[in-house]
Coordinates of N, CA, C and O and ligand atoms in Angstrom, one line a residue:
M46 N -54.0 41.0 65.2 CA -53.0 40.4 65.3 C -53.7 38.9 65.2 O -54.7 38.6 66.1
S47 N -53.9 37.5 64.5 CA -54.5 36.7 64.0 C -54.0 35.7 64.6 O -53.2 35.1 63.7
I48 N -54.7 34.5 65.0 CA -53.7 32.7 65.1 C -55.3 32.2 63.8 O -56.7 32.5 64.3
T49 N -55.1 31.4 63.4 CA -56.0 30.1 62.5 C -55.7 28.7 63.2 O -54.8 28.2 64.1
I50 N -57.1 28.9 63.7 CA -57.7 27.7 65.1 C -58.9 26.5 64.1 O -59.6 27.2 63.7
N51 N -58.2 25.5 63.8 CA -59.1 25.3 63.0 C -59.7 25.0 61.5 O -60.9 25.3 61.3
G52 N -58.8 26.1 61.1 CA -59.5 27.2 60.0 C -60.2 28.3 60.3 O -60.3 29.0 58.9
Q53 N -60.5 28.6 61.1 CA -61.1 29.3 61.7 C -59.9 31.0 62.1 O -59.1 30.4 63.2
R54 N -59.9 32.1 61.6 CA -58.7 32.8 62.0 C -59.6 33.5 63.6 O -61.0 34.2 63.3
V55 N -58.9 34.2 64.6 CA -59.2 34.4 65.6 C -58.1 35.3 65.6 O -57.2 35.2 66.0
E56 N -58.8 36.7 66.8 CA -58.1 37.4 67.1 C -57.0 37.2 68.5 O -57.2 36.0 69.3
A57 N -56.0 37.1 68.6 CA -55.0 36.8 69.4 C -55.1 37.3 70.7 O -56.0 38.9 70.7
P58 N -55.4 37.0 72.3 CA -55.5 37.6 73.2 C -54.7 38.6 73.5 O -53.8 38.8 72.9
G59 N -55.4 40.3 73.5 CA -54.3 41.6 74.5 C -53.6 41.0 75.1 O -52.6 41.7 75.4
D60 N -54.0 40.1 76.2 CA -53.2 39.5 77.6 C -51.9 38.8 76.6 O -52.3 37.5 77.0
P61 N -51.0 39.4 77.2 CA -49.9 38.2 76.2 C -49.2 36.6 77.3 O -48.6 36.5 77.2
R62 N -50.2 37.2 78.8 CA -49.7 35.8 79.7 C -50.8 34.7 79.3 O -50.5 33.9 80.0
V63 N -51.8 35.2 78.8 CA -52.9 33.5 78.5 C -51.7 32.6 77.3 O -51.3 33.2 76.3
S64 N -52.3 31.1 78.0 CA -51.6 30.4 77.4 C -52.5 30.1 76.6 O -53.5 30.1 76.0
L65 N -51.7 29.5 75.1 CA -52.5 28.5 74.1 C -53.7 28.0 74.5 O -54.7 27.4 74.2
L66 N -53.2 26.9 75.6 CA -54.1 26.1 76.2 C -56.0 26.8 77.0 O -56.8 26.4 76.9
D67 N -55.5 27.9 77.7 CA -56.6 29.2 78.1 C -57.0 29.6 76.8 O -58.3 29.6 77.2
L68 N -56.6 29.9 75.9 CA -57.1 30.5 75.1 C -58.2 29.6 74.4 O -59.5 30.2 74.3
L69 N -57.5 28.5 74.5 CA -58.8 27.8 73.4 C -59.4 26.9 74.4 O -60.8 27.2 74.2
R70 N -59.8 26.8 75.2 CA -60.6 25.9 76.3 C -61.4 27.0 76.7 O -62.7 27.4 77.4
D71 N -60.8 28.2 77.8 CA -61.5 29.1 78.4 C -62.2 30.4 78.1 O -62.9 31.5 77.7
R72 N -61.5 30.9 76.2 CA -62.4 32.5 75.6 C -62.9 31.6 74.4 O -63.5 32.3 73.7
L73 N -62.4 30.6 73.7 CA -62.7 30.1 72.5 C -64.2 28.8 72.5 O -64.0 28.4 71.4
G74 N -64.3 28.3 73.8 CA -64.6 27.1 73.7 C -64.8 26.0 73.0 O -65.8 25.3 72.1
L75 N -63.2 25.9 72.9 CA -63.3 24.4 72.4 C -62.5 23.4 73.8 O -61.2 23.6 73.9
P76 N -63.5 22.9 74.3 CA -62.7 22.1 75.4 C -62.2 20.5 75.6 O -62.1 20.0 75.9
G77 N -62.1 20.4 74.3 CA -61.6 19.5 73.8 C -60.1 18.9 74.3 O -59.7 18.0 74.4
T78 N -59.5 20.1 73.9 CA -58.0 19.9 74.5 C -57.8 20.1 75.9 O -58.6 20.9 76.6
K79 N -57.5 18.8 76.6 CA -57.6 18.7 78.0 C -56.7 19.5 78.9 O -55.7 19.6 78.6
K80 N -57.1 19.9 80.0 CA -55.5 20.6 81.1 C -55.4 19.1 81.8 O -56.5 19.2 82.8
G81 N -54.2 18.6 82.0 CA -54.1 18.0 83.2 C -53.1 18.4 83.8 O -54.1 18.9 85.0
C82 N -52.0 18.5 83.9 CA -51.0 19.3 84.7 C -51.0 20.6 84.9 O -50.8 21.2 85.8
N83 N -51.0 21.2 83.4 CA -50.5 22.5 83.1 C -49.0 22.7 83.8 O -48.9 24.0 83.8
Q84 N -48.2 22.0 83.6 CA -46.6 21.8 83.6 C -46.1 21.6 83.3 O -44.8 21.1 83.5
G85 N -46.7 20.6 81.4 CA -45.6 20.3 80.6 C -45.1 19.0 80.9 O -44.4 18.4 80.5
A86 N -46.3 18.3 82.1 CA -45.8 16.5 82.1 C -46.7 15.8 81.9 O -46.4 14.4 81.5
C87 N -48.0 16.1 81.4 CA -48.7 14.7 81.4 C -49.1 14.7 79.1 O -50.1 13.8 79.5
G88 N -48.7 15.7 78.8 CA -49.0 15.4 77.4 C -51.0 16.1 76.8 O -51.6 15.9 75.7
A89 N -51.8 15.6 78.5 CA -53.1 15.8 77.7 C -53.8 17.6 77.0 O -54.8 17.2 76.9
C90 N -52.7 18.4 77.1 CA -53.1 19.5 76.2 C -52.5 19.2 74.8 O -52.3 20.7 74.3
T91 N -51.9 18.7 73.7 CA -51.6 18.2 72.9 C -52.3 19.0 72.3 O -53.1 18.6 71.4
V92 N -51.8 19.8 71.3 CA -52.2 20.6 69.6 C -51.2 20.1 69.1 O -50.1 20.6 68.7
L93 N -51.8 20.3 67.8 CA -50.8 20.8 66.2 C -50.4 21.9 66.3 O -51.9 22.8 65.7
V94 N -49.5 22.5 65.5 CA -49.0 23.9 64.8 C -48.4 23.7 64.0 O -47.0 23.0 63.7
D95 N -48.8 24.1 62.7 CA -48.4 23.9 61.2 C -48.1 22.4 61.5 O -47.1 21.9 60.4
G96 N -48.9 21.6 62.0 CA -48.8 19.9 61.7 C -48.0 19.7 62.8 O -47.6 18.3 62.2
E97 N -47.5 20.1 63.8 CA -46.0 19.4 64.4 C -46.6 19.7 66.5 O -47.7 20.2 65.9
R98 N -46.7 18.7 66.8 CA -47.4 18.4 68.0 C -46.6 19.3 69.2 O -45.3 19.6 69.4
I99 N -47.0 19.9 69.8 CA -46.9 21.1 71.0 C -47.9 20.4 71.8 O -49.4 20.4 72.0
I100 N -47.3 21.2 73.4 CA -48.1 21.2 74.6 C -48.0 22.4 74.8 O -47.9 23.3 75.1
S101 N -50.3 22.7 74.8 CA -50.2 24.2 74.5 C -50.1 24.7 76.7 O -50.4 26.0 75.7
C102 N -50.4 23.9 77.2 CA -49.9 24.7 78.7 C -49.1 25.7 79.0 O -49.3 26.6 79.3
L103 N -47.6 25.1 78.1 CA -46.6 25.6 78.3 C -46.5 27.0 76.9 O -45.1 27.7 77.4
A104 N -47.2 26.6 76.2 CA -47.5 28.2 75.2 C -48.2 29.1 74.9 O -49.2 29.1 75.5
L105 N -47.4 30.5 75.0 CA -48.2 31.1 74.7 C -48.9 31.8 73.9 O -48.9 31.6 72.6
A106 N -50.0 32.0 74.3 CA -51.0 32.2 72.8 C -50.6 33.1 71.6 O -50.1 33.2 70.5
V107 N -49.9 34.2 72.2 CA -49.6 35.0 71.1 C -48.2 35.1 70.2 O -47.8 35.8 69.6
Q108 N -47.4 33.9 70.9 CA -46.4 33.4 70.0 C -46.9 32.4 68.8 O -46.1 32.5 67.7
F109 N -48.2 32.6 68.1 CA -48.3 31.9 67.5 C -49.4 32.7 66.1 O -50.5 32.3 65.7
E110 N -49.5 33.8 66.2 CA -49.4 34.6 65.5 C -49.6 34.3 64.1 O -48.0 34.1 63.8
G111 N -50.4 34.1 63.1 CA -50.2 33.5 61.7 C -50.1 32.1 61.7 O -49.4 32.1 60.6
R112 N -50.0 31.6 62.4 CA -49.7 29.9 62.2 C -51.1 29.1 62.2 O -51.6 29.6 62.9
E113 N -50.8 28.0 62.0 CA -52.2 27.2 62.0 C -52.6 26.2 63.3 O -51.4 25.8 63.2
I114 N -53.0 26.6 64.3 CA -53.3 25.7 65.1 C -54.2 24.6 64.8 O -55.3 25.1 64.4
T115 N -54.4 23.1 65.4 CA -55.4 22.3 65.0 C -55.7 21.6 66.4 O -54.9 21.1 67.1
T116 N -56.3 21.5 66.9 CA -57.0 21.3 68.5 C -58.1 19.7 67.4 O -58.1 18.9 66.5
I117 N -58.3 18.8 68.7 CA -59.3 17.6 68.3 C -60.4 17.8 67.7 O -60.7 16.9 66.9
E118 N -60.8 18.9 67.9 CA -62.1 19.3 67.1 C -61.9 19.5 65.5 O -62.7 19.3 65.3
G119 N -60.3 19.7 65.0 CA -60.5 20.0 64.1 C -60.1 18.8 63.0 O -59.6 19.0 62.0
L120 N -59.8 17.7 64.0 CA -59.1 16.6 63.2 C -60.2 15.4 62.4 O -59.7 15.0 61.6
A121 N -61.6 15.7 62.7 CA -62.3 15.1 61.8 C -62.6 15.3 60.6 O -62.3 16.6 60.6
G122 N -62.9 14.9 59.6 CA -63.1 15.6 58.0 C -64.6 15.7 58.0 O -65.6 15.1 58.8
A123 N -64.9 16.1 56.5 CA -66.2 15.9 55.9 C -67.1 14.7 56.2 O -68.2 14.4 56.0
D124 N -66.0 13.6 56.4 CA -66.7 12.2 56.1 C -67.2 11.6 57.4 O -67.2 10.5 57.6
G125 N -66.8 12.2 58.9 CA -66.8 11.7 59.9 C -65.4 11.8 60.5 O -64.7 12.7 60.4
L126 N -65.0 11.1 61.5 CA -64.1 10.9 63.0 C -62.8 10.4 61.7 O -62.8 10.1 60.7
H127 N -61.9 11.3 62.4 CA -60.4 10.3 61.5 C -60.2 9.4 61.9 O -60.9 9.0 62.9
P128 N -59.7 8.4 61.3 CA -59.6 7.1 61.7 C -58.9 6.5 62.4 O -59.3 5.8 63.1
L129 N -58.3 7.4 63.2 CA -57.5 7.1 64.7 C -58.6 7.5 65.6 O -58.5 6.4 66.7
Q130 N -59.6 8.4 65.6 CA -60.6 8.5 66.5 C -61.2 7.0 66.5 O -61.8 6.8 67.3
R131 N -61.8 6.5 65.1 CA -62.6 5.4 65.2 C -61.7 4.3 65.4 O -62.3 3.3 66.1
A132 N -60.3 4.1 65.4 CA -59.3 3.4 66.0 C -59.5 2.9 67.7 O -59.8 2.0 68.2
F133 N -59.6 4.2 68.1 CA -59.5 4.2 69.3 C -61.0 3.9 70.1 O -61.0 3.0 71.1
V134 N -62.1 3.7 69.7 CA -63.7 3.3 69.9 C -63.2 1.9 69.8 O -63.8 1.1 70.6
E135 N -62.9 1.7 68.6 CA -62.7 -0.1 68.1 C -62.0 -0.5 68.8 O -62.2 -1.9 69.3
H136 N -60.7 -0.1 69.7 CA -59.6 -1.0 70.4 C -59.8 -0.7 71.8 O -58.7 -1.4 72.7
D137 N -60.8 0.4 72.1 CA -60.9 0.5 74.0 C -59.7 1.1 74.0 O -59.0 1.1 75.3
G138 N -59.1 2.3 73.0 CA -58.1 3.0 73.4 C -58.6 4.3 74.6 O -58.0 5.1 74.9
F139 N -59.1 4.2 75.7 CA -59.6 5.0 76.7 C -60.7 4.7 77.8 O -61.3 3.2 77.3
Q140 N -60.6 4.9 78.7 CA -61.4 4.6 79.9 C -62.2 5.7 80.2 O -63.2 5.7 79.6
C141 N -61.7 6.5 80.7 CA -62.8 8.0 81.2 C -62.1 9.2 80.2 O -63.0 10.0 80.1
G142 N -61.3 8.5 79.0 CA -61.3 10.1 77.9 C -60.7 11.4 78.3 O -60.4 11.3 77.5
Y143 N -59.9 11.3 79.8 CA -59.5 12.5 79.8 C -58.3 12.4 78.9 O -58.0 14.2 78.2
C144 N -57.6 11.9 78.9 CA -56.7 12.1 78.1 C -56.5 11.9 76.4 O -55.1 12.0 75.7
T145 N -57.9 11.0 76.0 CA -57.8 10.6 74.9 C -58.0 12.0 73.6 O -57.0 11.7 72.6
P146 N -58.1 13.2 73.9 CA -58.2 14.0 73.1 C -56.4 14.0 72.6 O -55.4 14.3 71.2
G147 N -55.9 14.2 74.1 CA -53.9 14.6 73.4 C -53.7 13.5 72.7 O -52.9 13.8 72.0
Q148 N -53.8 12.0 73.4 CA -53.4 11.3 72.4 C -53.6 10.8 71.5 O -52.4 10.7 70.8
I149 N -54.5 11.3 70.8 CA -54.8 11.1 69.3 C -54.0 12.4 68.8 O -53.9 11.9 67.5
V150 N -54.3 13.4 68.7 CA -53.7 14.6 68.2 C -52.0 14.4 68.2 O -51.2 14.6 67.3
S151 N -51.8 13.4 69.3 CA -50.2 13.8 69.4 C -49.2 12.7 68.4 O -48.7 12.3 67.8
A152 N -50.6 11.7 68.6 CA -49.8 10.5 67.5 C -50.1 10.5 66.4 O -50.0 10.2 65.1
V153 N -51.2 11.6 65.6 CA -51.0 12.2 64.4 C -49.8 12.8 64.3 O -49.4 12.3 62.9
A154 N -49.2 13.9 64.9 CA -48.0 14.5 64.3 C -46.6 13.3 65.1 O -45.8 13.0 63.8
M155 N -46.8 12.1 64.9 CA -46.1 11.2 65.8 C -45.9 10.1 64.7 O -44.5 10.2 64.2
A156 N -46.6 9.8 63.7 CA -46.7 8.9 62.6 C -46.0 10.2 61.4 O -45.4 9.5 60.8
G157 N -46.2 11.3 61.2 CA -45.4 11.6 60.6 C -44.3 12.2 60.4 O -43.3 11.9 59.9
E158 N -43.8 12.5 61.8 CA -42.2 12.0 62.1 C -41.5 11.1 62.0 O -40.4 11.0 61.2
A159 N -42.1 9.7 62.0 CA -41.5 8.7 61.9 C -41.8 8.0 60.4 O -40.3 7.9 60.0
A160 N -42.6 8.7 59.9 CA -42.7 8.5 58.1 C -41.7 9.7 57.6 O -40.8 9.3 56.3
R161 N -41.2 10.8 57.9 CA -40.1 11.8 57.6 C -38.1 11.2 58.0 O -37.6 11.7 58.2
G162 N -38.7 10.2 58.5 CA -37.3 9.7 59.3 C -36.7 9.8 60.2 O -35.2 9.9 60.8
L163 N -37.3 10.6 61.5 CA -36.9 11.6 62.6 C -37.2 10.5 63.3 O -37.8 9.8 63.9
P164 N -35.6 9.6 64.1 CA -35.6 9.2 64.8 C -35.7 9.0 66.3 O -36.2 10.4 66.8
S165 N -36.0 8.0 67.0 CA -36.8 8.7 68.6 C -35.5 7.0 69.4 O -34.6 7.2 68.7
A166 N -35.7 7.4 70.6 CA -34.2 6.4 71.3 C -34.5 5.2 71.2 O -33.0 4.6 71.8
V167 N -35.3 4.7 70.4 CA -35.3 3.1 70.4 C -34.9 3.1 68.7 O -35.1 1.8 68.3
T168 N -34.8 3.8 68.0 CA -34.8 3.7 66.7 C -33.2 3.2 66.5 O -32.6 3.7 66.4
S169 N -33.2 2.1 65.4 CA -32.4 1.4 65.6 C -31.3 1.5 64.3 O -29.8 1.9 64.7
D170 N -32.5 2.0 63.1 CA -31.1 2.2 61.7 C -31.9 4.3 61.8 O -32.6 4.1 61.5
I171 N -30.8 4.8 62.6 CA -31.1 5.9 62.7 C -31.2 6.6 61.0 O -31.4 7.8 61.0
A172 N -30.9 6.3 60.0 CA -30.1 6.7 58.8 C -31.7 6.1 57.8 O -31.7 6.9 56.7
A173 N -32.2 5.6 58.1 CA -33.6 5.3 57.5 C -34.2 6.4 57.1 O -34.3 7.3 57.9
A174 N -35.0 6.2 55.8 CA -35.6 7.2 55.5 C -37.0 7.3 56.1 O -37.7 8.7 56.3
A175 N -37.7 6.2 56.1 CA -38.8 6.0 57.0 C -38.6 5.1 57.9 O -38.3 4.0 58.0
I176 N -39.6 5.1 59.0 CA -39.2 4.2 60.2 C -40.7 3.5 60.8 O -41.4 4.4 61.3
P177 N -40.4 2.0 60.6 CA -41.7 1.8 61.1 C -42.2 1.7 62.3 O -41.2 2.0 63.3
L178 N -43.0 1.8 62.3 CA -44.1 2.3 63.6 C -44.3 0.8 64.1 O -45.4 0.2 64.3
T179 N -43.1 0.7 64.7 CA -43.0 -0.8 66.0 C -44.1 -0.5 67.0 O -44.1 0.6 67.4
R180 N -44.1 -1.5 67.7 CA -45.2 -1.0 69.4 C -43.9 -0.3 70.2 O -44.1 0.1 70.8
E181 N -42.8 -1.3 69.6 CA -42.2 -0.4 70.8 C -42.0 1.3 70.2 O -41.7 2.3 70.6
E182 N -41.5 1.5 69.3 CA -41.1 3.1 68.5 C -42.6 3.5 68.9 O -42.3 4.3 69.6
I183 N -44.0 3.3 68.8 CA -45.1 4.0 69.0 C -45.0 4.5 70.9 O -45.1 5.6 71.5
A184 N -44.5 3.0 71.5 CA -44.5 3.3 73.1 C -43.8 4.2 73.5 O -43.8 5.1 74.3
E185 N -42.4 4.7 72.8 CA -41.5 5.6 73.1 C -41.5 6.7 72.4 O -41.9 7.7 73.3
R186 N -42.4 6.8 71.1 CA -42.6 8.2 70.9 C -44.0 8.8 71.9 O -44.2 9.8 71.6
M187 N -44.9 8.0 71.9 CA -45.7 8.2 73.0 C -45.7 8.7 74.4 O -46.2 8.8 75.0
S188 N -44.3 8.2 75.2 CA -44.7 8.5 76.2 C -44.6 9.3 76.5 O -44.8 9.8 77.8
G189 N -44.8 10.6 76.1 CA -44.9 11.9 76.6 C -46.5 12.4 77.2 O -46.8 13.1 77.1
N190 N -47.2 11.2 76.5 CA -48.7 11.4 76.6 C -48.7 10.2 77.8 O -48.9 9.0 77.5
L191 N -49.3 10.7 79.2 CA -49.7 10.0 79.7 C -50.9 9.6 80.0 O -51.7 10.4 79.8
C192 N -51.4 8.2 80.8 CA -53.3 7.9 80.4 C -53.4 7.5 82.0 O -52.6 6.3 82.4
R193 N -53.6 8.2 83.0 CA -53.7 7.8 84.5 C -54.7 6.4 84.3 O -54.6 5.6 85.4
C194 N -55.9 5.7 83.3 CA -56.3 5.0 83.6 C -55.7 3.2 82.6 O -56.0 2.5 83.1
G195 N -54.3 3.7 82.3 CA -53.9 2.8 81.9 C -53.9 2.0 80.7 O -54.0 0.7 80.8
A196 N -54.9 2.6 79.7 CA -55.2 2.2 78.4 C -54.3 2.1 77.8 O -54.7 2.1 76.5
Y197 N -53.3 1.8 78.3 CA -52.3 2.0 76.7 C -52.4 0.8 76.1 O -51.9 0.6 74.5
N198 N -52.8 -0.6 76.5 CA -53.1 -1.5 74.9 C -53.5 -1.4 74.3 O -53.6 -1.4 73.2
G199 N -54.8 -0.7 74.9 CA -55.9 -0.2 73.2 C -55.3 0.6 72.6 O -55.6 1.2 71.4
I200 N -54.4 1.6 73.2 CA -54.1 3.3 72.9 C -53.2 2.5 71.5 O -52.7 3.0 70.9
V201 N -52.2 2.2 72.3 CA -51.0 1.1 71.2 C -51.3 0.6 69.9 O -50.9 0.7 69.3
E202 N -52.5 -0.7 70.1 CA -53.3 -1.4 69.3 C -53.6 -1.0 67.9 O -53.7 0.0 67.1
A203 N -54.5 0.8 68.7 CA -55.4 1.8 67.7 C -54.4 2.9 67.1 O -54.2 2.7 65.8
V204 N -53.2 2.7 67.0 CA -52.3 3.8 66.4 C -51.6 2.8 65.2 O -51.4 3.1 64.3
A205 N -51.3 1.4 66.0 CA -50.5 0.6 65.1 C -51.4 0.4 63.9 O -51.3 0.3 62.6
E206 N -52.7 0.1 64.4 CA -53.3 -0.3 63.2 C -54.0 0.8 62.3 O -53.6 0.9 61.0
T207 N -53.8 2.0 62.5 CA -54.5 3.2 61.7 C -52.8 3.6 61.3 O -53.3 3.4 60.2
F208 N -51.9 3.1 61.4 CA -51.3 4.0 60.6 C -50.7 3.2 59.8 O -49.8 3.2 58.8
A209 N -50.7 1.6 60.0 CA -50.4 0.0 59.3 C -51.1 0.6 58.0 O -50.9 0.3 57.1
A210 N -52.6 0.6 58.1 CA -53.6 0.9 57.2 C -53.1 1.8 56.3 O -53.3 1.7 55.2
Q211 N -52.9 3.1 57.0 CA -52.5 4.6 56.0 C -51.2 3.6 55.4 O -51.7 4.2 54.1
K212 N -50.3 2.9 55.6 CA -49.5 2.5 54.6 C -49.8 1.8 53.8 O -48.9 2.1 52.1
R213 N -50.8 0.9 53.9 CA -51.0 0.2 53.1 C -51.8 0.9 52.0 O -51.8 0.9 50.8
E214 N -52.3 1.7 51.8 CA -53.3 2.5 51.2 C -52.2 3.3 50.6 O -52.7 3.5 49.2
E215 N -51.2 3.6 51.0 CA -50.1 4.6 50.0 C -49.6 3.5 49.1 O -49.4 3.8 48.3
V216 N -49.1 2.2 49.7 CA -48.7 1.7 48.6 C -49.3 1.0 47.2 O -48.9 1.2 46.3
A217 N -51.0 1.0 48.0 CA -51.6 0.5 46.8 C -51.9 2.0 45.7 O -52.1 1.5 44.7
A218 N -51.7 2.8 46.2 CA -51.8 3.7 45.9 C -51.3 4.3 44.2 O -50.2 3.8 44.4
Ligands
FES16 S1 -51.7 19.8 80.6 FE1 -50.1 20.3 79.6 S2 -48.6 18.9 79.7 FE2 -50.3 18.3 81.1
FES17 S1 -58.5 7.1 79.6 FE1 -58.5 7.9 81.8 S2 -57.0 8.7 81.8 FE2 -56.3 7.8 79.4

């Protein structure tokens, strides 16, 4: 039984009680995904499963047999950091950095959700094919990712700039 993590196949743990978060951090040496609350309240442990964001502290690793997991370690490409990682640096989107991997991974999936027209609680046109990422939308959609340092202004700036830039590239293509 195997799980694909950042493109590498790994054996699922024999113990079905091991959380996905503990598999990543304690058994696979991938400490980028953080353990904040360990009870589903802070978002520090966010990872992607087949491109969708989940909180890994409340997920059992054995659930993900045959699935593709992406962690913060897997976001950077051959040409370096993911654009959102660079934007976090440019916009001071962190202070201590503990929440940052979860913020970045969550925002990548969040942008995809908006682009596919999945509405949030603040979306005015829920029938829109794609929903613009206004600051209000970003704040609402990222509300599951807490930052105890209060770096929210920089986080929103980084997310807004990155996905607005991607939109411009898509239009130009
Ligand atoms: S550590 Fe998983 S939500 Fe806080
Ligand atoms: S940067 Fe410290 S918790 Fe967010």
